[in-house]
PDB file of C-alpha atoms in Angstrom:
ATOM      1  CA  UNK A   1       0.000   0.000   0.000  1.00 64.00           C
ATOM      2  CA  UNK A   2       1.089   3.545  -1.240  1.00 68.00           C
ATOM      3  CA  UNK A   3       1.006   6.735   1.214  1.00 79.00           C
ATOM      4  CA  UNK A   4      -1.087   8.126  -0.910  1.00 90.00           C
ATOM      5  CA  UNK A   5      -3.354   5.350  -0.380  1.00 92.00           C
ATOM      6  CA  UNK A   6      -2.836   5.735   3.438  1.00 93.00           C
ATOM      7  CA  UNK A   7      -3.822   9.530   3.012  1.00 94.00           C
ATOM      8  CA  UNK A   8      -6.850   8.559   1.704  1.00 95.00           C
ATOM      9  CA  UNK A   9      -7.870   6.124   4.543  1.00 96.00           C
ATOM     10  CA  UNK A  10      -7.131   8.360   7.107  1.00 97.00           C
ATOM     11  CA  UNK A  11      -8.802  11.255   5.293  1.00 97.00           C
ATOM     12  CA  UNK A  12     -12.235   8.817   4.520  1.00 96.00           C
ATOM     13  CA  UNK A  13     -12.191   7.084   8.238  1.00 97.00           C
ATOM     14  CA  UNK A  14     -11.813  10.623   9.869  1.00 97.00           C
ATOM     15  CA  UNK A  15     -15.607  11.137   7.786  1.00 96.00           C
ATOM     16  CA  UNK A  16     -16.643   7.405   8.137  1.00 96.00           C
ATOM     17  CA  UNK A  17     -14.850   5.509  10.611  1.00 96.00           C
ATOM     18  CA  UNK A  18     -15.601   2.102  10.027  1.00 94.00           C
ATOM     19  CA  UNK A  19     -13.146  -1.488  10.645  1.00 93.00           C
ATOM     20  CA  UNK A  20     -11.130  -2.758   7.798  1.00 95.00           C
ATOM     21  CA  UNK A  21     -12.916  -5.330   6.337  1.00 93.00           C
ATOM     22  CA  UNK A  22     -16.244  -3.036   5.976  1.00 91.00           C
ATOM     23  CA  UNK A  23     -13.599  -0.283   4.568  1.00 93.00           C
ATOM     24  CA  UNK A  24     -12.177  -3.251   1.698  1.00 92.00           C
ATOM     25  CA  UNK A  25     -16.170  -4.106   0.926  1.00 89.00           C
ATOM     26  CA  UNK A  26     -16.437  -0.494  -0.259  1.00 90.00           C
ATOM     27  CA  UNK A  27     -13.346  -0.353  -2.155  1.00 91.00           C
ATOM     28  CA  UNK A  28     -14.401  -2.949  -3.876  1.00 89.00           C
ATOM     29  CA  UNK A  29     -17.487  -0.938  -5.041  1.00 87.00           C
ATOM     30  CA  UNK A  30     -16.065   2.198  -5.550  1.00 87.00           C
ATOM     31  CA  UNK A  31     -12.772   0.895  -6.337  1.00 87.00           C
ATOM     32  CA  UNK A  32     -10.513   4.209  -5.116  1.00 91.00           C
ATOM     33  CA  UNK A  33     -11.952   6.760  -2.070  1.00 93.00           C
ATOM     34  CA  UNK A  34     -11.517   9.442  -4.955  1.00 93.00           C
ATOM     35  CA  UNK A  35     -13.894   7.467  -6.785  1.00 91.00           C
ATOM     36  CA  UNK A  36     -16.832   8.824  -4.365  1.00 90.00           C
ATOM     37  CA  UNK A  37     -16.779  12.267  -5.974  1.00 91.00           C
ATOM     38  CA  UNK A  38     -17.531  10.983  -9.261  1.00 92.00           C
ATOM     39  CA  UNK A  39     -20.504   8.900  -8.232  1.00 90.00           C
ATOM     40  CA  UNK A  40     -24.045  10.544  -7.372  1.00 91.00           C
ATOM     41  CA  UNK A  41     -25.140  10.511  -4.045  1.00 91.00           C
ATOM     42  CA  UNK A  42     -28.060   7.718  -4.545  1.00 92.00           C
ATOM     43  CA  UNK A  43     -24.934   5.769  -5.302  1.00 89.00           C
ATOM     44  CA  UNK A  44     -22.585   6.504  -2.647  1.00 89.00           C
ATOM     45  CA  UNK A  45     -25.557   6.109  -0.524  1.00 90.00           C
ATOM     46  CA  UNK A  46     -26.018   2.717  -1.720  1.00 87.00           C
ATOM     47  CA  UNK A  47     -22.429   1.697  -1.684  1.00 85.00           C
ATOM     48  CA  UNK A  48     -22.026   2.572   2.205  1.00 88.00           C
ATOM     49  CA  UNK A  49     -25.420   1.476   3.406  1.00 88.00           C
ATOM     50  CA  UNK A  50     -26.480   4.634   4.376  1.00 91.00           C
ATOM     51  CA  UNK A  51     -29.133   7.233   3.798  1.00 94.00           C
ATOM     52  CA  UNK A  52     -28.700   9.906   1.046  1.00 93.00           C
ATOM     53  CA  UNK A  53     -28.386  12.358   3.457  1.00 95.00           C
ATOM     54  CA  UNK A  54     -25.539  11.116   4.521  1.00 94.00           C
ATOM     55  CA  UNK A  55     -24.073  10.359   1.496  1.00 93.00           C
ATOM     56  CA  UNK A  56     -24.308  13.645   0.860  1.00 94.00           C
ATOM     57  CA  UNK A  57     -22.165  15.251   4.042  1.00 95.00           C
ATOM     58  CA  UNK A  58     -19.554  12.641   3.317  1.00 94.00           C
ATOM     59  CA  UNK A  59     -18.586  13.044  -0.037  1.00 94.00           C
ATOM     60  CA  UNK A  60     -19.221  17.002   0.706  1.00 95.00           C
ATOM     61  CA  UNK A  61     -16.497  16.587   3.515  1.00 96.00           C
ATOM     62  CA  UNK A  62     -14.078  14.240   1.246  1.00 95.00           C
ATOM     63  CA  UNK A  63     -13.590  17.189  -1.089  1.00 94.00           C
ATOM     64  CA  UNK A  64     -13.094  19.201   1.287  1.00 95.00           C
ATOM     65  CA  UNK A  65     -10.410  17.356   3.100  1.00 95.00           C
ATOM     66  CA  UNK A  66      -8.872  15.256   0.402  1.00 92.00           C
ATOM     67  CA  UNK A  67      -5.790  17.977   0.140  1.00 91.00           C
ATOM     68  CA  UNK A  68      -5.575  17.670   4.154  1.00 93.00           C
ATOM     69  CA  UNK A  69      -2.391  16.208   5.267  1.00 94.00           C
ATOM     70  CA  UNK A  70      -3.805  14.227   8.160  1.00 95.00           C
ATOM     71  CA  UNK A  71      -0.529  13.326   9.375  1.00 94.00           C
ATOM     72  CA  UNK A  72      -0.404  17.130  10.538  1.00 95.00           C
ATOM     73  CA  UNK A  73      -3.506  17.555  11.546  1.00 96.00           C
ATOM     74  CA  UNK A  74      -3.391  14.651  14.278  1.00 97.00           C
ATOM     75  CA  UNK A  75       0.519  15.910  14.993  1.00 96.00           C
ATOM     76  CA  UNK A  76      -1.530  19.199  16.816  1.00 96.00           C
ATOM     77  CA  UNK A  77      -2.795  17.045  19.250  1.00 97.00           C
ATOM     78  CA  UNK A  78       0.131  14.518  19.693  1.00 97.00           C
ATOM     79  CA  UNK A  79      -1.810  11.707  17.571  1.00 98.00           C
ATOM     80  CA  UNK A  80      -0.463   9.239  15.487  1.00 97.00           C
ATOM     81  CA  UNK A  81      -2.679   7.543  13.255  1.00 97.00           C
ATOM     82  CA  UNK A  82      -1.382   4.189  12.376  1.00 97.00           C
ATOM     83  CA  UNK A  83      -3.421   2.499   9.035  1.00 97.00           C
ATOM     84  CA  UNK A  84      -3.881  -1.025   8.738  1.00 96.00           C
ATOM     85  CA  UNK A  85      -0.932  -2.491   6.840  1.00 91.00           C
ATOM     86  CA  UNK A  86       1.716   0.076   7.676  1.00 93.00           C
ATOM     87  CA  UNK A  87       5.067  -0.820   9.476  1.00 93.00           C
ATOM     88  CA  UNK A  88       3.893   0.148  12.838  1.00 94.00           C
ATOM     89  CA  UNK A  89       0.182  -1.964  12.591  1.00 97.00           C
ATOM     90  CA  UNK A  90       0.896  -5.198  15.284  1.00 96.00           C
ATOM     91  CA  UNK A  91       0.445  -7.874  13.324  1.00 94.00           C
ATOM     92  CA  UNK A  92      -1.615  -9.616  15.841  1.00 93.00           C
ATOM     93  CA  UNK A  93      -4.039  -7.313  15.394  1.00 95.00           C
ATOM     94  CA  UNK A  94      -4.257  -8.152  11.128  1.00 93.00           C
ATOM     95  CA  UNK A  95      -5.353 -11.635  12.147  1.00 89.00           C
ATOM     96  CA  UNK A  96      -8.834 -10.272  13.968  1.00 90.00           C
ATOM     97  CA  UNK A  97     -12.139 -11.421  12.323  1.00 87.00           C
ATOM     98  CA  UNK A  98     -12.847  -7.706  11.991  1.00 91.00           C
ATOM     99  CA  UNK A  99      -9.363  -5.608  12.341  1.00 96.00           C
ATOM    100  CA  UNK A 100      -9.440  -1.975  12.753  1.00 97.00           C
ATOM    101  CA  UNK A 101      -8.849  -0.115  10.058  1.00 97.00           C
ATOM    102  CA  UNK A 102      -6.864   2.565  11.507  1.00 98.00           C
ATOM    103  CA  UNK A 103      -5.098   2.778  15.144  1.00 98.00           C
ATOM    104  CA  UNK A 104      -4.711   6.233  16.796  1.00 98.00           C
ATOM    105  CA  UNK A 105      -2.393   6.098  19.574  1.00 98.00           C
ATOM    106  CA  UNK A 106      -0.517   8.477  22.307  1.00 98.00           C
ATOM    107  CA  UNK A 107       2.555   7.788  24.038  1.00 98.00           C
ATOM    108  CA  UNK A 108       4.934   5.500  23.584  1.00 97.00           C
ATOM    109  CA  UNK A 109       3.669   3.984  19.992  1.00 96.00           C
ATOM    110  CA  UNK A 110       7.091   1.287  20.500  1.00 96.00           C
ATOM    111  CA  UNK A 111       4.937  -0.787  23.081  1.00 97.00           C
ATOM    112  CA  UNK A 112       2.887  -2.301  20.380  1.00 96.00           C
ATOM    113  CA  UNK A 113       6.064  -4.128  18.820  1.00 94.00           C
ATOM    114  CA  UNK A 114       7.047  -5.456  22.475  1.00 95.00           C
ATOM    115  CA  UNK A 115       6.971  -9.099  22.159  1.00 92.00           C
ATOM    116  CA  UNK A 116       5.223  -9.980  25.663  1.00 95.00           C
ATOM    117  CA  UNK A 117       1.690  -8.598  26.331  1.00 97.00           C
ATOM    118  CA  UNK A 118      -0.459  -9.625  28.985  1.00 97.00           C
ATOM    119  CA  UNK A 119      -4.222  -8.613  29.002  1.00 96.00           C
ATOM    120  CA  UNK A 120      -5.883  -7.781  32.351  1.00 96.00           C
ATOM    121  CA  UNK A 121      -9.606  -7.075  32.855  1.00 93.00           C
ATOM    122  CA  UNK A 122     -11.893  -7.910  35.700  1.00 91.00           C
ATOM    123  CA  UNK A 123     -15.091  -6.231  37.244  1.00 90.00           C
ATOM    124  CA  UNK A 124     -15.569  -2.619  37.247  1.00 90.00           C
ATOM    125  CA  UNK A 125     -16.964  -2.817  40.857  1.00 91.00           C
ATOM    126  CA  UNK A 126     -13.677  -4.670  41.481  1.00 92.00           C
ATOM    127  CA  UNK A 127     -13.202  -4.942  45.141  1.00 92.00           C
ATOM    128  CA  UNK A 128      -9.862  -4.611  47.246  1.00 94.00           C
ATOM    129  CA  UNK A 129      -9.044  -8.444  46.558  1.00 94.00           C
ATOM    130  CA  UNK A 130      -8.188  -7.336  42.203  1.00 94.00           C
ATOM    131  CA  UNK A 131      -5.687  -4.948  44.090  1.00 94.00           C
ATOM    132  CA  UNK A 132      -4.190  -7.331  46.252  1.00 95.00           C
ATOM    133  CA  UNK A 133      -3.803  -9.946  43.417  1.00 95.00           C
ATOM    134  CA  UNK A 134      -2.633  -7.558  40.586  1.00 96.00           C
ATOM    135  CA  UNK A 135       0.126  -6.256  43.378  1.00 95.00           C
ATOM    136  CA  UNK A 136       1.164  -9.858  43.766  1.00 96.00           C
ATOM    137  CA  UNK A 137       0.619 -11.611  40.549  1.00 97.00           C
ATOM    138  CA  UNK A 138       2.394  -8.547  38.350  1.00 97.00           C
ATOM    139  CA  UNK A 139       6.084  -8.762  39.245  1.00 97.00           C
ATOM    140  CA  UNK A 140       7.092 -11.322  37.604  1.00 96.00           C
ATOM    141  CA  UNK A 141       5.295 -10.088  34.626  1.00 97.00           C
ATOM    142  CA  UNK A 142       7.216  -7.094  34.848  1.00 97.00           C
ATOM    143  CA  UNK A 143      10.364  -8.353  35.481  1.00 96.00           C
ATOM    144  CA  UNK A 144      10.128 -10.036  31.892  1.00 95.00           C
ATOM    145  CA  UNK A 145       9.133  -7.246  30.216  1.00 95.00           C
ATOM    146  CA  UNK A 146       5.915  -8.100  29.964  1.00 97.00           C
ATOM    147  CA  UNK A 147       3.247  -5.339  28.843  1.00 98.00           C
ATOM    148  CA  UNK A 148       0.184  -4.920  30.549  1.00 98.00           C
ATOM    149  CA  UNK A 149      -2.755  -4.134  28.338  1.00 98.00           C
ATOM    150  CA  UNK A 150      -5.971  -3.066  29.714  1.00 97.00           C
ATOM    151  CA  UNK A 151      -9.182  -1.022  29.041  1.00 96.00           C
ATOM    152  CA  UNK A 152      -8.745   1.927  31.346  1.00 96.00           C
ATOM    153  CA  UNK A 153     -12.375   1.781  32.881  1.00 93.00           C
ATOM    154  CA  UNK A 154     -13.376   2.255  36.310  1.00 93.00           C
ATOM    155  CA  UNK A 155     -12.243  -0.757  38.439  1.00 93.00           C
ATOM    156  CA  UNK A 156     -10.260  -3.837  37.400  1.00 94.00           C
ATOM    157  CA  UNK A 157      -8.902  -1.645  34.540  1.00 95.00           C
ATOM    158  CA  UNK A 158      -7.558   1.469  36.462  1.00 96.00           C
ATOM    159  CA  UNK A 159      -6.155  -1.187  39.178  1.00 96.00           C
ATOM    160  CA  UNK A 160      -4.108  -3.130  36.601  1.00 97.00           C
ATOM    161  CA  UNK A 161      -2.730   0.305  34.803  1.00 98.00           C
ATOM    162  CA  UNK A 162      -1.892   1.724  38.239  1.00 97.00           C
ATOM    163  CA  UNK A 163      -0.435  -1.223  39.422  1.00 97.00           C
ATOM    164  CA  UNK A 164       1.724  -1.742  36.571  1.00 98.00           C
ATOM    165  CA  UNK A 165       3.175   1.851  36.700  1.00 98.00           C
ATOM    166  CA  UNK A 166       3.490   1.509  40.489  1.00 97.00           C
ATOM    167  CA  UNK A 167       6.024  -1.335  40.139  1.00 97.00           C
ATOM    168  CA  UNK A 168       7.682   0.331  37.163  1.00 97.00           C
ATOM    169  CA  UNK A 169       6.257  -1.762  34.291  1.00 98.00           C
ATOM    170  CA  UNK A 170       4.636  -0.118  31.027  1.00 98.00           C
ATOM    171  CA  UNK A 171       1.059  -0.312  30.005  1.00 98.00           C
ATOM    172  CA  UNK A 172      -1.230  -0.021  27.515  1.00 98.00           C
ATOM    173  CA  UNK A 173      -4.874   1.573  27.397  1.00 98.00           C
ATOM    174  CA  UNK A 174      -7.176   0.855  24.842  1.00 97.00           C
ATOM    175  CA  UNK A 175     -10.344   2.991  24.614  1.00 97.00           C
ATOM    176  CA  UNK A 176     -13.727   2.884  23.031  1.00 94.00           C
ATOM    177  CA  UNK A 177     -13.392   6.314  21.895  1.00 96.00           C
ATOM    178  CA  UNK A 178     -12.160   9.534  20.227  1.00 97.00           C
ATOM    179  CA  UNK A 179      -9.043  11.252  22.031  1.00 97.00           C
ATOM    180  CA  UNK A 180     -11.042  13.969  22.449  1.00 96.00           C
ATOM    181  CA  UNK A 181     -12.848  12.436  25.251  1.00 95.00           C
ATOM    182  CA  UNK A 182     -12.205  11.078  28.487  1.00 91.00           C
ATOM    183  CA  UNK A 183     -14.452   8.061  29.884  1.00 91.00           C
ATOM    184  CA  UNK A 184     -14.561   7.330  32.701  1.00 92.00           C
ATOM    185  CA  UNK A 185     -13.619  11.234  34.226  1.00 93.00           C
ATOM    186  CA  UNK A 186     -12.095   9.975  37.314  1.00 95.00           C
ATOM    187  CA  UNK A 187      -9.442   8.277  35.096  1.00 96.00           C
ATOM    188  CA  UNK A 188      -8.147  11.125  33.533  1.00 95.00           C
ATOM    189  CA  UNK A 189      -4.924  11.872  35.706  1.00 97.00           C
ATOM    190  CA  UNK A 190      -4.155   8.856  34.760  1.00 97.00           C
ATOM    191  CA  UNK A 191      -5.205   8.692  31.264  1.00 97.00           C
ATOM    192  CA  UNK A 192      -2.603  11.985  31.079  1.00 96.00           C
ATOM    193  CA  UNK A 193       0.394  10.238  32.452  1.00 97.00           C
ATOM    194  CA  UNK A 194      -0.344   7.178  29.929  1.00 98.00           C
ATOM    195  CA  UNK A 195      -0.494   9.353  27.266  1.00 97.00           C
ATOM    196  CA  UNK A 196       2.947  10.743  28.032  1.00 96.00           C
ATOM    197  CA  UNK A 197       4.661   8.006  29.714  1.00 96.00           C
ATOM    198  CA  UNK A 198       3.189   4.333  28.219  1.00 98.00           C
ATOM    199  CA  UNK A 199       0.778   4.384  25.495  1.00 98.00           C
ATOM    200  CA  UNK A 200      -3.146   5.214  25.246  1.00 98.00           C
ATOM    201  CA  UNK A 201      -4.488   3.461  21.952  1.00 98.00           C
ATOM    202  CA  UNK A 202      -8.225   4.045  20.018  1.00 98.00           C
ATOM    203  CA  UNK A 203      -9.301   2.880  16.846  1.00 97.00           C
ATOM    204  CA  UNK A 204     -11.808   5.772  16.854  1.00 97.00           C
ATOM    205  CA  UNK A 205     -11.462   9.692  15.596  1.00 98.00           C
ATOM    206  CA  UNK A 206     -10.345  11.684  17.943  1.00 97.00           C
ATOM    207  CA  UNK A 207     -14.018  13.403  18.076  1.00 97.00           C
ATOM    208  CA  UNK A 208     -15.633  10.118  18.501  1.00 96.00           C
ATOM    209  CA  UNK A 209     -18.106   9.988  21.686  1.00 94.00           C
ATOM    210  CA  UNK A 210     -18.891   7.717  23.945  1.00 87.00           C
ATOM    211  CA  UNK A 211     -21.255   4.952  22.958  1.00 87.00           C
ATOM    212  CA  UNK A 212     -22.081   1.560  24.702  1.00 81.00           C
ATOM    213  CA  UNK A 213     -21.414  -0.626  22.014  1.00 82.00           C
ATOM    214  CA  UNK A 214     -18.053   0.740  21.509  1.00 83.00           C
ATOM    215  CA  UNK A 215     -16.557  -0.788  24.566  1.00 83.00           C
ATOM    216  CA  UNK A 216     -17.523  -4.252  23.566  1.00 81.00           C
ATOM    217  CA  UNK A 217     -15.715  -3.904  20.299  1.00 87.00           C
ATOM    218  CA  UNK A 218     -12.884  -2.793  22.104  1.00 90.00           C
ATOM    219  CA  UNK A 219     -12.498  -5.552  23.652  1.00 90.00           C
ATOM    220  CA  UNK A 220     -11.512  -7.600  20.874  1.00 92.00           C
ATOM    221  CA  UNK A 221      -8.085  -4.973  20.576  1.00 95.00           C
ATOM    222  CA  UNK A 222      -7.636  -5.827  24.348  1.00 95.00           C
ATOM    223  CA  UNK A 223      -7.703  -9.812  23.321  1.00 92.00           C
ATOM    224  CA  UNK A 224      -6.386  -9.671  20.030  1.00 93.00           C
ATOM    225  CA  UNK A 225      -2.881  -7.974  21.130  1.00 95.00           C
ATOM    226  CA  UNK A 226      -2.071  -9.821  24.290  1.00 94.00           C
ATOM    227  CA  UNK A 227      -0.600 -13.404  24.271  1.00 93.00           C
ATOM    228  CA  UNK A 228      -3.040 -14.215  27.322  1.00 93.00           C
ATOM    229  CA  UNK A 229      -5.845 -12.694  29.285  1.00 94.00           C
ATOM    230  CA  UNK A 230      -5.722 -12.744  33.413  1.00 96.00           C
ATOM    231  CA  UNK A 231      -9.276 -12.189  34.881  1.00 95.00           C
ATOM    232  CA  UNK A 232      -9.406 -10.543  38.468  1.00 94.00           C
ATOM    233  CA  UNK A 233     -13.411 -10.534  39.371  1.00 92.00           C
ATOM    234  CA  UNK A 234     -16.273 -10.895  37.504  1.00 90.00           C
ATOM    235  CA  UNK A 235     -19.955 -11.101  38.063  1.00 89.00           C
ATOM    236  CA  UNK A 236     -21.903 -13.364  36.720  1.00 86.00           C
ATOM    237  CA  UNK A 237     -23.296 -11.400  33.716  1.00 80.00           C
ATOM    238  CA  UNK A 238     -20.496  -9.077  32.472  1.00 78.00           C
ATOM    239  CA  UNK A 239     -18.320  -7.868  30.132  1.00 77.00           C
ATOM    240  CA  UNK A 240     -15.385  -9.466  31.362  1.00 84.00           C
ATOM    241  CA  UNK A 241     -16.817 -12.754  30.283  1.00 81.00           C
ATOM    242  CA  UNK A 242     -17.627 -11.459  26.967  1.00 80.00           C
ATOM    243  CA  UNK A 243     -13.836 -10.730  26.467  1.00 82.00           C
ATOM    244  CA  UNK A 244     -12.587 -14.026  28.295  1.00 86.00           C
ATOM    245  CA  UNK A 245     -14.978 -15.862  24.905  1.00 84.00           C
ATOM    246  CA  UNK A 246     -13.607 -13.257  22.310  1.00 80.00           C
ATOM    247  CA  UNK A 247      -9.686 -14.762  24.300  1.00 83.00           C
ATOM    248  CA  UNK A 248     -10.736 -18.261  24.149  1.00 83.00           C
ATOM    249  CA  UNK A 249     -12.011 -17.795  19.675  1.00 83.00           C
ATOM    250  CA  UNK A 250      -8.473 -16.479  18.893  1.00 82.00           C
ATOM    251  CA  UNK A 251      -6.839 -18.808  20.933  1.00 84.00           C
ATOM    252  CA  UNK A 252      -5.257 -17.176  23.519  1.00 88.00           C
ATOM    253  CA  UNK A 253      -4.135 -18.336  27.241  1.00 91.00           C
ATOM    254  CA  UNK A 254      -6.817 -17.009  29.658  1.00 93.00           C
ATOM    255  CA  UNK A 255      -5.858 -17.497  33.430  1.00 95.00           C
ATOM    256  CA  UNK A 256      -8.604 -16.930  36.158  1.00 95.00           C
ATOM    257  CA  UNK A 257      -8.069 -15.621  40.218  1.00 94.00           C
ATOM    258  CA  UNK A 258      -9.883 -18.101  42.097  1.00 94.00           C
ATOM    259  CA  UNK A 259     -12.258 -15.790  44.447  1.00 91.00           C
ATOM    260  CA  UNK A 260     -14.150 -16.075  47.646  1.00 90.00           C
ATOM    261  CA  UNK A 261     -17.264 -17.956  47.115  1.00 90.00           C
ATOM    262  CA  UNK A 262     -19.426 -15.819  49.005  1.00 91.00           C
ATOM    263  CA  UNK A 263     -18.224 -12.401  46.488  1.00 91.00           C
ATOM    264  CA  UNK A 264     -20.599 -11.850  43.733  1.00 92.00           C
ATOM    265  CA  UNK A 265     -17.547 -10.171  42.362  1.00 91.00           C
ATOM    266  CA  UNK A 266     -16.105 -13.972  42.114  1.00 90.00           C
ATOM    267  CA  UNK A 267     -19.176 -16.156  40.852  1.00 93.00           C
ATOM    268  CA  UNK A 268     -18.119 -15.381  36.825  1.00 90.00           C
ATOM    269  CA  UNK A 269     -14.239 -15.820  37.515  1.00 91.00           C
ATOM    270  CA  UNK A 270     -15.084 -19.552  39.580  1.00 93.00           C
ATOM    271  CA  UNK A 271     -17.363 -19.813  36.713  1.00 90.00           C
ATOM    272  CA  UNK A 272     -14.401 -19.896  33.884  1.00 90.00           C
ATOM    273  CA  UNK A 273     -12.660 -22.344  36.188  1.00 89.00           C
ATOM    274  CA  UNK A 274     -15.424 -24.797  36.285  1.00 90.00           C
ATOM    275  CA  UNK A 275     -15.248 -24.454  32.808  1.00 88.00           C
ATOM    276  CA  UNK A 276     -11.535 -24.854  31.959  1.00 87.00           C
ATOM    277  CA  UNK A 277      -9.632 -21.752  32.339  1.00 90.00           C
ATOM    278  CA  UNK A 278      -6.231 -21.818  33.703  1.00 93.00           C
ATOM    279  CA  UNK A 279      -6.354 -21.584  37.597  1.00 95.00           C
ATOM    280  CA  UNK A 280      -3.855 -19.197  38.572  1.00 94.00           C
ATOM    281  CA  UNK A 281      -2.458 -17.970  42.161  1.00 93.00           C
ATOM    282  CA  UNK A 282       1.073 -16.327  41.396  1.00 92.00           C
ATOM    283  CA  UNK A 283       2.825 -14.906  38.582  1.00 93.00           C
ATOM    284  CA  UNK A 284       5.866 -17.569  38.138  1.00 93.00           C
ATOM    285  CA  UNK A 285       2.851 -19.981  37.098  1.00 93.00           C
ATOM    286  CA  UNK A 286       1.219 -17.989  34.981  1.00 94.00           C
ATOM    287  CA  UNK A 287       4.703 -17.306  33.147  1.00 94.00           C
ATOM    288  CA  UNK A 288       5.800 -21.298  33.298  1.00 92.00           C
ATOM    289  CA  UNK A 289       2.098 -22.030  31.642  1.00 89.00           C
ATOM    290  CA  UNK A 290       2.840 -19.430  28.963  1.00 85.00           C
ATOM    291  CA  UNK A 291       6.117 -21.222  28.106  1.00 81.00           C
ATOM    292  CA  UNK A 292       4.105 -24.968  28.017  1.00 68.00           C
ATOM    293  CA  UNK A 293       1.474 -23.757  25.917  1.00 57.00           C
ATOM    294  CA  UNK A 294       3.719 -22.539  23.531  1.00 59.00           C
ATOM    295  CA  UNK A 295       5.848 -25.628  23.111  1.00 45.00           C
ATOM    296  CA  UNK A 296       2.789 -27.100  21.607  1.00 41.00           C
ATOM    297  CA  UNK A 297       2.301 -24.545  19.329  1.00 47.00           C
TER     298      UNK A 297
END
């Protein structure tokens, strides 16, 4: 792929942000993103699945940006946009059932190419216990430069991201949203210090809101980078367990806390036990199961 062609993608998914694959299904139609001011707007419409209304603002808004140099525009704000297929795109992330089609990220953009990432998520309501295990289970994590990834929500998420910094590992955020925004607000000390010390990542516009079905999607980045997922706590019916299944379909290691039995907070992360996770209860196991898992592969 040609920078022009790059310049193009980041210019059309600044207008329409949508994953790869759904961006390649429209090339295919339109055959170049230039293409779209040559066709009427009953076709564009058509060709995006969208109304003519639509169709209208975005091709209005690809003229007037198609001279834009992107790569300056996001520079302002200490963005780099990274498209799928350049140099810096993890190729973990290119084997996804739906890949992004562009990553913006802040901070330390070398962190993707580490070679050891470890995904941590638990319950948002996490309870003292995710502190006390992250604090214990981490170290050894960290000692071999392991990267924690994480979603930078309330709970389990802020826990594992402070923890990590705390013992002087590095750490990655992912968000389900523009740079513009900060969700939740009571994370955004530390969203500031990621952003300048470790790396916040997005595969959303920077003017992107906040919407609910963003953070499930962004859960598949959280999987898809790491080599395994460690669960803290989890209810019964959550999120976590939605990401633990999205783990388990690309074939990643997920290791599980055992938990009181009397904790809500616990029922989901017994739960995956029952069910065949990797019972875990310090960080030398979870690194020796790593290294048996991968003899077989």
């Amino acid at each position: 792929m040609t920078n022009s062609f790059y310049q193009k993608l980041l210019i059309f998914h600044y207008i329409f942000p949508q994953s790869w694959h759904k961006i390649q299904q429209i090339l295919i139609q339109i055959g170049d993103f230039d293409e779209l001011l040559n066709y009427s707007n009953e076709t564009v419409a058509k060709s995006l699945n969208i109304n003519i209304e639509r169709a209208t603002l975005i091709k209005t808004h690809y003229k007037q940006m198609r001279h834009t140099s992107m790569e300056s525009y996001y520079r302002q704000y200490c963005i780099k946009a990274i498209p799928y297929g350049s140099e810096m795109y993890p190729s973990a992330l290119m084997t996804l059932y739906d890949p992004p089609a562009v990553l913006y990220v802040k901070g330390d953009s070398s962190l993707l190419m580490a070679n050891n990432k470890m995904a941590v998520i638990g319950s948002r309501a996490a309870t003292v216990y995710s502190e006390q295990v992250l604090k214990f289970l981490l170290p050894p994590l960290i000692n071999e430069q392991f990267v924690i990834v994480s979603g930078l929500a309330k709970g389990a998420d802020r826990i594992a991201h402070e923890s990590t910094i705390q013992l002087g590992g590095k750490t990655i955020g992912v968000l389900g949203h523009g740079f513009f925004h900060i969700y939740p607000k009571e994370n955004e000390v530390l969203a500031k210090k990621m952003a300048q010390d470790h790396l916040l990542l997005t595969e959303y516009p920077p003017y992107v809101g906040i919407q609910k079905w963003h953070f499930p999607a962004r859960n598949r980045i959280i999987s898809g980078l790491s080599q395994g997922l460690l669960v803290t706590e989890a209810a019964l019916k959550s999120g976590t367990l939605i990401t633990t299944e999205l783990a388990l379909e690309q074939g990643k290691d997920v290791f599980v806390v055992p938990g009181n039995i009397f904790s809500k907070q616990s029922f989901g992360t017994n739960k995956l036990i029952k069910e065949g996770a990797i019972l875990v209860w310090n960080g030398h196991q979870i690194l020796e199961e790593m290294q048996m898992f991968s003899s077989f592969r």
